CSV table of C-alpha atoms in Angstrom, one decimal:
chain,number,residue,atom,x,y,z
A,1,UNK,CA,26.6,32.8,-23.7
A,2,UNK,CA,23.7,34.1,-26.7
A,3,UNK,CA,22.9,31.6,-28.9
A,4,UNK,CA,23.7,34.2,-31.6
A,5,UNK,CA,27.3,34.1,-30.5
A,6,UNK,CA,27.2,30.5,-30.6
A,7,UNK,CA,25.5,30.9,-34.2
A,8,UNK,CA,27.8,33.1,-35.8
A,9,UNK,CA,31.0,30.2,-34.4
A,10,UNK,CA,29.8,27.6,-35.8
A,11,UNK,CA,29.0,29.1,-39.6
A,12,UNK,CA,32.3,30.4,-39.5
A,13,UNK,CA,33.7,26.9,-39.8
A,14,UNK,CA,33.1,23.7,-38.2
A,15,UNK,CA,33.9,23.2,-34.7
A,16,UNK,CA,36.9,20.3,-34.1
A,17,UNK,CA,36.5,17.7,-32.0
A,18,UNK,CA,38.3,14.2,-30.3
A,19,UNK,CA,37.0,11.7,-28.6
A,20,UNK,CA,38.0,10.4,-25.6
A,21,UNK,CA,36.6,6.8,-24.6
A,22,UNK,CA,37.7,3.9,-23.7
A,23,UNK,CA,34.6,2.3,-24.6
A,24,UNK,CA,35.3,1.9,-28.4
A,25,UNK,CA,31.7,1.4,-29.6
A,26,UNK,CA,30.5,4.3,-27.7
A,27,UNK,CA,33.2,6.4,-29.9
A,28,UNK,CA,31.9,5.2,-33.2
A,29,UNK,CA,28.5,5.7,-31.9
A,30,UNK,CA,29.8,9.2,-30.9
A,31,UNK,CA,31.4,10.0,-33.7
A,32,UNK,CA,28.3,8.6,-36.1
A,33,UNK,CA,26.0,11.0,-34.0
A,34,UNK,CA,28.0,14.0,-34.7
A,35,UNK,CA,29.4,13.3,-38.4
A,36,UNK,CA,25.9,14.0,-39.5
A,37,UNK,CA,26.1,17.9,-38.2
A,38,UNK,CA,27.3,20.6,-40.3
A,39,UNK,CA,28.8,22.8,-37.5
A,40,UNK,CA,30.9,19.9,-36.0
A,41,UNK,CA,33.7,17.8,-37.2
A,42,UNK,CA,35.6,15.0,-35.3
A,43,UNK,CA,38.9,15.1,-36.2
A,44,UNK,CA,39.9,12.1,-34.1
A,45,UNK,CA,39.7,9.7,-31.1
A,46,UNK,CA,41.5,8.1,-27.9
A,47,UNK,CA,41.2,5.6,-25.8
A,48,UNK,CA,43.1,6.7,-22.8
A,49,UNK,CA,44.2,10.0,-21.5
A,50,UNK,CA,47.9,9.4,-22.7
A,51,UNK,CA,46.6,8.9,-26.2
A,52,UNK,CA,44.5,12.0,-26.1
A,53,UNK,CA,47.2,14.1,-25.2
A,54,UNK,CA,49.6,12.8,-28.2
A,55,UNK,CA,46.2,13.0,-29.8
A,56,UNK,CA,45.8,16.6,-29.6
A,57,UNK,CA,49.0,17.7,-30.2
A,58,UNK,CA,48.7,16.0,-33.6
A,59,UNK,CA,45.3,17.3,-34.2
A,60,UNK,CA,44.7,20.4,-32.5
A,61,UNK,CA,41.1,20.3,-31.7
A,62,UNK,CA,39.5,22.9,-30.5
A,63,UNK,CA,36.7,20.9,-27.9
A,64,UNK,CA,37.8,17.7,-26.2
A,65,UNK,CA,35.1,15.3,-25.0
A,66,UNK,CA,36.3,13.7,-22.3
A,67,UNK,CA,35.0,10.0,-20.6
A,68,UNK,CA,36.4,9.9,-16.7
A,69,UNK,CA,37.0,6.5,-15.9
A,70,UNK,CA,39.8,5.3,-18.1
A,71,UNK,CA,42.8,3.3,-18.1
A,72,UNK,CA,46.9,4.1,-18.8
A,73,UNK,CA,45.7,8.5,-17.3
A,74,UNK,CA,42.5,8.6,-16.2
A,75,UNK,CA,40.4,11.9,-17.6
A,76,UNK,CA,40.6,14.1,-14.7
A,77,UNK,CA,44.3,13.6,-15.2
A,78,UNK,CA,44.4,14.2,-18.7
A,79,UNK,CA,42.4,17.1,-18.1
A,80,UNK,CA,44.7,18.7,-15.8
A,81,UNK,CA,47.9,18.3,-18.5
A,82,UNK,CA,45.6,19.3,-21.0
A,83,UNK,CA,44.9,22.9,-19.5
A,84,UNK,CA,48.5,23.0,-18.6
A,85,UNK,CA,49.8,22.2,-22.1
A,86,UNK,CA,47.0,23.2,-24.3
A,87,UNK,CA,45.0,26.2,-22.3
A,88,UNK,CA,43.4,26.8,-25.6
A,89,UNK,CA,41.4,23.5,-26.0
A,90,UNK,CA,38.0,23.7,-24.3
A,91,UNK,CA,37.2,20.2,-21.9
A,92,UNK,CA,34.2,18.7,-21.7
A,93,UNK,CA,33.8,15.7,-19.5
A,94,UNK,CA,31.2,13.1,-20.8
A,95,UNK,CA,30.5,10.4,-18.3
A,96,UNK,CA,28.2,7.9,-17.0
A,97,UNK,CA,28.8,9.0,-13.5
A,98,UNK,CA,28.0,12.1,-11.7
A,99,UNK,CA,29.3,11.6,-7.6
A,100,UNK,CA,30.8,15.1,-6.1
A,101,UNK,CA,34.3,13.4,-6.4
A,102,UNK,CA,34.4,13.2,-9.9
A,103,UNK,CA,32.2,16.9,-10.5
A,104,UNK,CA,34.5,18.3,-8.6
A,105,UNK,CA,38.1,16.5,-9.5
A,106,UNK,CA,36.9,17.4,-13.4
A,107,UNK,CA,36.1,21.2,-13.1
A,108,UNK,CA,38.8,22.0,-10.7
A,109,UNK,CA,41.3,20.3,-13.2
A,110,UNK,CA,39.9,22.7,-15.9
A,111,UNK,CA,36.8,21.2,-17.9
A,112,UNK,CA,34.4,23.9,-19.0
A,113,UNK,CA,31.7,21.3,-19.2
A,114,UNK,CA,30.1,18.6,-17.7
A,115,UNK,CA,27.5,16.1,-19.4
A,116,UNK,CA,26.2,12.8,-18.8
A,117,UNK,CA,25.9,10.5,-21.3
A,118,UNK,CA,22.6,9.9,-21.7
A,119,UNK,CA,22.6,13.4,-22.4
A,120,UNK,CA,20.4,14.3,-25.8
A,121,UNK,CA,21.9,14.3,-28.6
A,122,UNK,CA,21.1,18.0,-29.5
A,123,UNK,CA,22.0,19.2,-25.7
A,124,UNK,CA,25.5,18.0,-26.5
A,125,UNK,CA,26.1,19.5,-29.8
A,126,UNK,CA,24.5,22.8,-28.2
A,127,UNK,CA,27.0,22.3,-25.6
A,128,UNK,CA,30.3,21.1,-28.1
A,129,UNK,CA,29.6,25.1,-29.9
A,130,UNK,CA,28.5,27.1,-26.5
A,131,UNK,CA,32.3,25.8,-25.0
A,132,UNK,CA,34.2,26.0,-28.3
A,133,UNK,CA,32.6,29.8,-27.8
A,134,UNK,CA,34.3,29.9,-24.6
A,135,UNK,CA,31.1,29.0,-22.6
A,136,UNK,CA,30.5,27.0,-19.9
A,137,UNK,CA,28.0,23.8,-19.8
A,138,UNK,CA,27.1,21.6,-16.6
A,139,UNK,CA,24.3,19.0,-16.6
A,140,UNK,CA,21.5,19.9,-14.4
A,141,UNK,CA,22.0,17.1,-12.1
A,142,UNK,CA,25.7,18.5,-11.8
A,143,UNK,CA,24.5,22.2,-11.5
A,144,UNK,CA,22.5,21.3,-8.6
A,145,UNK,CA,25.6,19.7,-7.1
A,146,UNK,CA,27.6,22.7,-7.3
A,147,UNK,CA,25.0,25.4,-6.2
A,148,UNK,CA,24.5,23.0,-2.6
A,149,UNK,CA,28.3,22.9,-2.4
A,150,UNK,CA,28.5,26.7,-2.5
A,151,UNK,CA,25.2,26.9,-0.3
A,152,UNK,CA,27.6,25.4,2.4
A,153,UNK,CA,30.5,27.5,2.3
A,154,UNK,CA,31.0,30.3,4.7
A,155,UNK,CA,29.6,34.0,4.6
A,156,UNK,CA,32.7,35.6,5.4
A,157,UNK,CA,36.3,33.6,6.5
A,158,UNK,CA,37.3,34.8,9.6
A,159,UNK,CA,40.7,35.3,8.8
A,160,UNK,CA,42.5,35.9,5.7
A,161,UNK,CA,43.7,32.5,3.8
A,162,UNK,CA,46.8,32.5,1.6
A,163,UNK,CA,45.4,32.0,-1.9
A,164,UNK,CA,46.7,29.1,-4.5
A,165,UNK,CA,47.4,31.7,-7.4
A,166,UNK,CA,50.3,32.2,-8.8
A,167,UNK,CA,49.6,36.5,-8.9
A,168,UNK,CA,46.7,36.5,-5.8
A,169,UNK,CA,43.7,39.0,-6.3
A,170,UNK,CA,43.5,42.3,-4.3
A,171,UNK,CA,40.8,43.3,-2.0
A,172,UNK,CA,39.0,45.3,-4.7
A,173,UNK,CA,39.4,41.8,-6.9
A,174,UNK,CA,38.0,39.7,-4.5
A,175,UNK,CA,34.8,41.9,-3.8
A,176,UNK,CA,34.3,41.7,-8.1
A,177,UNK,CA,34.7,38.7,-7.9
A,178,UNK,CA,31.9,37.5,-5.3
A,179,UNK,CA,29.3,40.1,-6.7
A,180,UNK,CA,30.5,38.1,-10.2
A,181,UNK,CA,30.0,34.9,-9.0
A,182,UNK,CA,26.2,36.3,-7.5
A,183,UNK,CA,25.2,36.9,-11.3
A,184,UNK,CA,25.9,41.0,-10.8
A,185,UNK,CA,26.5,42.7,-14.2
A,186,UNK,CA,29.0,45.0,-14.5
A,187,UNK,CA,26.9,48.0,-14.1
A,188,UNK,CA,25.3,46.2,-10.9
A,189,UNK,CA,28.8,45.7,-9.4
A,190,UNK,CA,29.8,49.2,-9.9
A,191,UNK,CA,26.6,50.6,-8.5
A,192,UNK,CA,27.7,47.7,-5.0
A,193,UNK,CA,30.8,49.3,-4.9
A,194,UNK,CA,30.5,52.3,-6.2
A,195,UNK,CA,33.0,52.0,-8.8
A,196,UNK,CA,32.8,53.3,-12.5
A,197,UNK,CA,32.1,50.8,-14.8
A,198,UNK,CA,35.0,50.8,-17.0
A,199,UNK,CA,37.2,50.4,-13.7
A,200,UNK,CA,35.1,47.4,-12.8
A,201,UNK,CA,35.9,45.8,-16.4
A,202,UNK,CA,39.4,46.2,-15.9
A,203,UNK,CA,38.9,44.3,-12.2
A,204,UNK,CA,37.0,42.0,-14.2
A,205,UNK,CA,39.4,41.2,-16.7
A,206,UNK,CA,42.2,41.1,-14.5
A,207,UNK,CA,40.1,38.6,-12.6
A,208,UNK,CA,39.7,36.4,-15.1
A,209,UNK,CA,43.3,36.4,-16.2
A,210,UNK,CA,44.7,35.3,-12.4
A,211,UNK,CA,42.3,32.5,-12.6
A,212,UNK,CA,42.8,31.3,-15.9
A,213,UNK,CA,39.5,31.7,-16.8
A,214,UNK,CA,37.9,32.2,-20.2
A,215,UNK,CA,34.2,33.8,-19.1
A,216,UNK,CA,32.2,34.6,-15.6
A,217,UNK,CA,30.8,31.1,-15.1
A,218,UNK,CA,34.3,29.5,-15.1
A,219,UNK,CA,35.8,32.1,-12.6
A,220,UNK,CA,33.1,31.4,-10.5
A,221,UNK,CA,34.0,27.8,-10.9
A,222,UNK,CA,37.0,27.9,-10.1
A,223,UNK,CA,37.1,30.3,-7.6
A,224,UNK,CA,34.6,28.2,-5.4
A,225,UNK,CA,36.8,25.1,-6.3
A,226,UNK,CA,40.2,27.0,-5.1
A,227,UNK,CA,38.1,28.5,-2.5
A,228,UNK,CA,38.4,32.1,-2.5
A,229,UNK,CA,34.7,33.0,-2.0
């Protein structure tokens, strides 16, 4: 994601946003720190995860922020009916707690994001306009987690596994995909597999479709959460 991207979002208008806590003084604390930015705008709050789905539906919101740890539906389960019901609103989860369990339950239920909330206050406006701009945003602490979990997993599988999509990749797919997941460019990947670029953008596109993925980093993401890689 280019900051100019990111740039040209937010002066466009200002990017909409609910809070989900169930910590109500961290909200208004929350909502304080943002409601002095130009570029952001919170648009409401919840308490729960069955709030903050009636919540967005009433609101639409374009970035969710999203505590974990919550009573009535926790946030890895609102999460989950949020990118079900509402693919369009962009997750981040904001938490005081970063164990593999909860990294993991979060992003494979569809958050783009994933702070800590001692996070700085610029840092997470940075990262409410990078996801509303369909980026992804991980906390470094969390980052580190994922690169050792995919450190561990296999070179190659042995045998072929059924995959948990509802259309599954092809071959060619598959072989995009890992060389996307590496950080290859488009050019780089059709110089692996000596493809022509524009074919490789279609795999690429197609890829991103299957997995319900809005850029690179979240394929990625997903695919090593689903694992196909």
């Amino acid at each position: 994601m280019t900051s100019s991207r990111v740039e040209l979002r937010s002066a466009a208008s200002p990017v909409r946003v609910l809070l989900v806590d169930d910590q109500a003084l961290f909200r208004e604390a929350l909502a304080t720190l943002l409601g002095v930015r130009d570029d952001v705008v919170v648009v409401g709050e919840a308490g729960d995860g069955e709030e903050a789905l009636r919540r967005v539906a009433e609101l639409a919101p374009e970035v969710v922020l999203m505590d974990l740890r919550m009573p009535v539906l926790d946030g890895v389960g609102a999460t989950r009916r949020l990118h079900v019901e509402h693919p369009e609103v962009r997750v981040i989860a904001l938490t005081t707690f970063d164990d593999d369990e909860d990294v993991f339950a979060a992003l494979r239920a569809g958050a783009v994001g994933y702070l800590l909330k001692d996070v700085p206050s610029a840092r997470l406006v940075e990262a409410v306009l990078t996801a509303a701009a369909g980026g992804s945003v991980l906390d470094p602490s969390v980052a580190a987690k994922v690169v050792a979990r995919v450190a561990r997993l296999p070179a190659e599988s042995p045998t072929p596994r059924a995959q948990p999509l509802v259309v599954p990749l092809s071959e060619r797919e598959v072989d995009v995909l890992r060389l996307l997941a590496d950080g290859r460019s488009n050019r780089e990947i059709a110089g692996t597999l000596h493809l022509a670029e524009g074919t490789v953008k279609n795999h690429v596109t197609n890829v991103l479709g299957k997995l319900g993925a809005r850029d690179r980093t979240q394929a990625a993401l997903r695919a090593r959460a689903l694992d196909l890689l």
